[in-house]
Short mmCIF file of C-alpha atoms in Angstrom, two decimals:
data_model
loop_
_atom_site.label_atom_id
_atom_site.label_comp_id
_atom_site.label_asym_id
_atom_site.label_seq_id
_atom_site.Cartn_x
_atom_site.Cartn_y
_atom_site.Cartn_z
CA MET A 10 245.85 158.50 79.93
CA GLU A 11 243.35 157.35 82.48
CA ILE A 12 239.97 159.09 82.38
CA LYS A 13 240.34 160.45 85.92
CA ARG A 14 243.53 162.37 85.02
CA TYR A 15 241.98 163.51 81.73
CA ASN A 16 238.99 164.94 83.62
CA ILE A 17 241.27 166.71 86.11
CA VAL A 18 243.21 168.38 83.28
CA ARG A 19 240.02 169.37 81.45
CA ASP A 20 238.31 170.69 84.58
CA THR A 21 241.42 172.59 85.72
CA CYS A 22 241.52 174.34 82.36
CA TRP A 23 237.84 175.28 82.54
CA LYS A 24 238.30 176.57 86.11
CA CYS A 25 241.26 178.68 84.95
CA LEU A 26 239.20 180.21 82.12
CA ILE A 27 236.35 180.94 84.56
CA GLU A 28 238.53 182.31 87.39
CA CYS A 29 240.39 184.59 84.98
CA ASN A 30 237.16 185.66 83.23
CA VAL A 31 238.55 184.77 79.83
CA HIS A 32 235.92 185.63 77.23
CA ILE A 33 237.88 186.21 74.01
CA LEU A 34 240.27 184.39 71.72
CA PRO A 35 243.17 184.38 71.28
CA THR A 36 243.39 183.56 74.97
CA PRO A 37 244.97 186.52 76.83
CA LEU A 38 247.82 184.62 78.47
CA GLY A 39 249.36 187.72 80.03
CA GLU A 40 246.13 188.42 81.91
CA ILE A 41 245.95 184.82 83.12
CA CYS A 42 249.54 184.93 84.34
CA THR A 43 248.87 188.25 86.10
CA HIS A 44 245.82 186.73 87.81
CA TYR A 45 248.01 183.96 89.27
CA GLY A 46 250.90 186.30 90.10
CA ILE A 47 253.17 184.82 87.44
CA GLY A 48 255.49 186.97 85.35
CA ILE A 49 256.58 186.20 81.80
CA VAL A 50 260.26 186.78 81.04
CA ASN A 51 262.07 186.51 77.72
CA ASN A 52 265.06 184.20 77.89
CA SER A 53 267.15 186.78 76.02
CA ASP A 54 266.91 188.91 79.20
CA VAL A 55 267.99 186.17 81.64
CA ASN A 56 269.65 183.36 79.65
CA LEU A 57 268.34 180.52 81.84
CA LEU A 58 267.05 178.06 79.25
CA ASP A 59 269.02 175.18 77.85
CA LYS A 60 269.65 175.33 74.12
CA ASP A 61 266.73 173.01 73.24
CA GLU A 62 264.23 174.40 75.78
CA SER A 63 261.12 176.34 74.79
CA GLY A 64 260.38 177.51 78.31
CA ARG A 65 260.49 176.83 82.00
CA ILE A 66 258.66 177.97 85.12
CA VAL A 67 260.95 179.12 87.93
CA CYS A 68 260.90 180.86 91.28
CA VAL A 69 263.29 183.77 91.74
CA ASN A 70 263.20 185.64 95.08
CA ASN A 71 259.75 184.15 95.82
CA ALA A 72 258.43 185.44 92.49
CA ILE A 73 257.09 182.90 90.00
CA ARG A 74 258.19 183.46 86.41
CA ILE A 75 257.73 181.67 83.11
CA ILE A 76 260.90 181.97 81.09
CA VAL A 77 260.10 181.71 77.39
CA ASN A 78 262.44 181.30 74.42
CA ASP A 79 261.77 184.58 72.63
CA LYS A 80 263.62 183.34 69.53
CA HIS A 81 260.64 181.09 68.81
CA PRO A 82 257.61 182.27 66.79
CA ILE A 83 254.81 183.90 68.80
CA GLN A 84 252.51 180.88 68.35
CA ARG A 85 255.09 178.57 69.90
CA ARG A 86 255.77 181.03 72.73
CA ARG A 87 252.03 181.20 73.47
CA TYR A 88 251.83 177.40 73.59
CA THR A 89 254.89 177.27 75.87
CA ILE A 90 253.36 179.77 78.30
CA ALA A 91 250.09 177.81 78.37
CA HIS A 92 252.04 174.55 78.83
CA GLU A 93 254.02 175.94 81.79
CA LEU A 94 250.80 177.31 83.31
CA GLY A 95 249.47 173.78 83.01
CA HIS A 96 252.36 172.37 85.02
CA TYR A 97 251.76 175.00 87.69
CA LEU A 98 247.96 174.74 87.92
CA LEU A 99 247.93 170.93 87.70
CA GLY A 100 250.25 170.71 90.72
CA HIS A 101 253.11 169.04 88.87
CA LEU A 102 255.56 171.30 90.64
CA GLY A 103 254.43 170.60 94.18
CA THR A 104 253.36 173.11 96.76
CA ASP A 105 256.84 174.39 97.62
CA VAL A 106 257.73 177.20 95.20
CA SER A 107 261.39 176.23 95.46
CA GLN A 108 260.48 173.09 93.46
CA LEU A 109 259.67 175.31 90.49
CA ASN A 110 263.36 175.39 89.72
CA ARG A 111 263.56 171.74 88.72
CA ARG A 112 264.85 170.99 85.26
CA HIS A 113 262.75 169.94 82.27
CA HIS A 114 264.15 166.39 82.43
CA ASP A 115 262.88 166.07 86.03
CA ILE A 116 259.25 166.31 84.89
CA LYS A 117 257.61 162.95 84.27
CA PRO A 118 256.41 162.04 80.74
CA ASP A 119 252.75 161.81 81.84
CA GLU A 120 253.02 165.31 83.33
CA GLU A 121 254.27 166.58 79.97
CA VAL A 122 251.25 165.02 78.25
CA GLU A 123 248.92 166.62 80.79
CA ALA A 124 250.55 170.05 80.39
CA ASP A 125 250.19 169.73 76.60
CA MET A 126 246.51 168.82 76.98
CA PHE A 127 246.00 171.79 79.28
CA ALA A 128 247.72 174.15 76.84
CA ALA A 129 245.62 173.02 73.88
CA ARG A 130 242.39 173.41 75.85
CA LEU A 131 243.39 176.79 77.27
CA LEU A 132 244.30 178.20 73.87
CA ALA A 133 241.37 176.60 72.00
CA PRO A 134 238.42 175.77 74.28
CA ALA A 135 236.30 173.11 72.59
CA CYS A 136 232.95 174.66 73.47
CA VAL A 137 233.96 177.94 71.80
CA LEU A 138 235.26 176.19 68.68
CA TRP A 139 232.02 174.20 68.58
CA ALA A 140 229.83 177.29 69.03
CA LEU A 141 231.69 178.93 66.14
CA ASP A 142 231.43 175.72 64.06
CA LEU A 143 235.18 175.56 63.46
CA HIS A 144 236.61 172.32 62.15
CA THR A 145 239.92 172.80 60.39
CA ALA A 146 243.40 173.32 61.73
CA ASP A 147 243.69 176.51 59.68
CA GLU A 148 240.54 177.98 61.23
CA ILE A 149 241.69 177.08 64.73
CA ALA A 150 245.26 178.33 64.18
CA GLU A 151 244.02 181.68 62.91
CA LEU A 152 241.42 182.30 65.62
CA CYS A 153 243.54 181.05 68.52
CA ASN A 154 246.98 182.27 67.36
CA MET A 155 248.33 178.71 67.53
CA SER A 156 250.89 176.93 65.41
CA ALA A 157 249.61 174.79 62.55
CA GLN A 158 250.88 171.68 64.35
CA ALA A 159 249.11 172.44 67.65
CA ALA A 160 245.95 173.46 65.78
CA GLY A 161 246.11 170.20 63.82
CA TYR A 162 246.08 168.17 67.05
CA ARG A 163 243.22 170.28 68.36
CA ALA A 164 241.26 169.85 65.10
CA GLU A 165 241.66 166.08 65.38
CA ARG A 166 240.33 166.13 68.95
CA MET A 167 237.46 168.36 67.84
CA ARG A 168 236.59 165.88 65.09
CA LYS A 169 236.08 163.21 67.76
CA LEU A 170 234.03 165.56 69.92
CA TYR A 171 231.85 166.52 66.94
CA GLN A 172 231.28 162.83 66.15
CA LYS A 173 230.09 162.18 69.70
CA ASN A 174 228.33 165.56 69.98
CA ASN A 175 230.15 165.77 73.29
CA PHE A 176 229.72 169.43 74.25
CA LEU A 177 228.26 171.34 77.20
CA LYS A 178 227.86 168.19 79.33
CA SER A 179 229.67 169.73 82.31
CA PRO A 180 228.45 172.73 84.33
CA LEU A 181 231.99 174.11 84.09
CA GLU A 182 231.99 173.88 80.30
CA ARG A 183 228.56 175.52 80.14
CA LYS A 184 229.89 178.37 82.27
CA VAL A 185 232.90 178.82 79.97
CA CYS A 186 230.60 178.90 76.95
CA GLU A 187 228.35 181.45 78.67
CA GLN A 188 231.37 183.64 79.39
CA PHE A 189 232.28 183.60 75.69
CA LYS A 190 228.72 184.34 74.45
CA PRO A 191 229.39 187.93 73.29
CA PHE A 192 232.58 186.83 71.53
CA ILE A 193 230.78 183.92 69.90
CA LYS A 194 227.95 186.16 68.76
CA GLU A 195 230.42 188.69 67.32
CA ASN A 196 232.40 186.00 65.48
CA THR A 197 229.65 183.72 64.21
CA ARG A 198 229.67 183.35 60.45
CA HIS A 199 226.38 184.39 58.93
#
């Protein structure tokens, strides 16, 4: 992915955390969705998802909803909600809410990668993991209520960030870290 798109995804995530005043982990996805006027609906209530789908963002009667496969484990559902939020906030779905009803296969592969990056950063902000000195997938999965697989990817990215000591370089990231200060203080290992 080109650095410009990477920076847009990263900055959009930080702006979301700031706008929604997120200051604890696991990330309160319901509060974020409420802030943006997005409802979360279990697929068992509406039966809109294809058999292999984890989730989808749709517009029904001018109301934006994330449909989530409630047969999946909570960690996967959380990732799906964050992923769909990523599509929405990154502008993948256009400005016309009627476009929200496009099918999963209509979304471009690079948009899927960006939504995955957004989800990982929303659920496990690097500056918070760094401030808590977390390194392993198990630590990240437990704190962030993420699947072992998603936490493993995040742990690998964190390893690279730790190597470069690449934290708090952006004013946005510093603001996110400041927002989390009480949580970090409460959860720091002594």
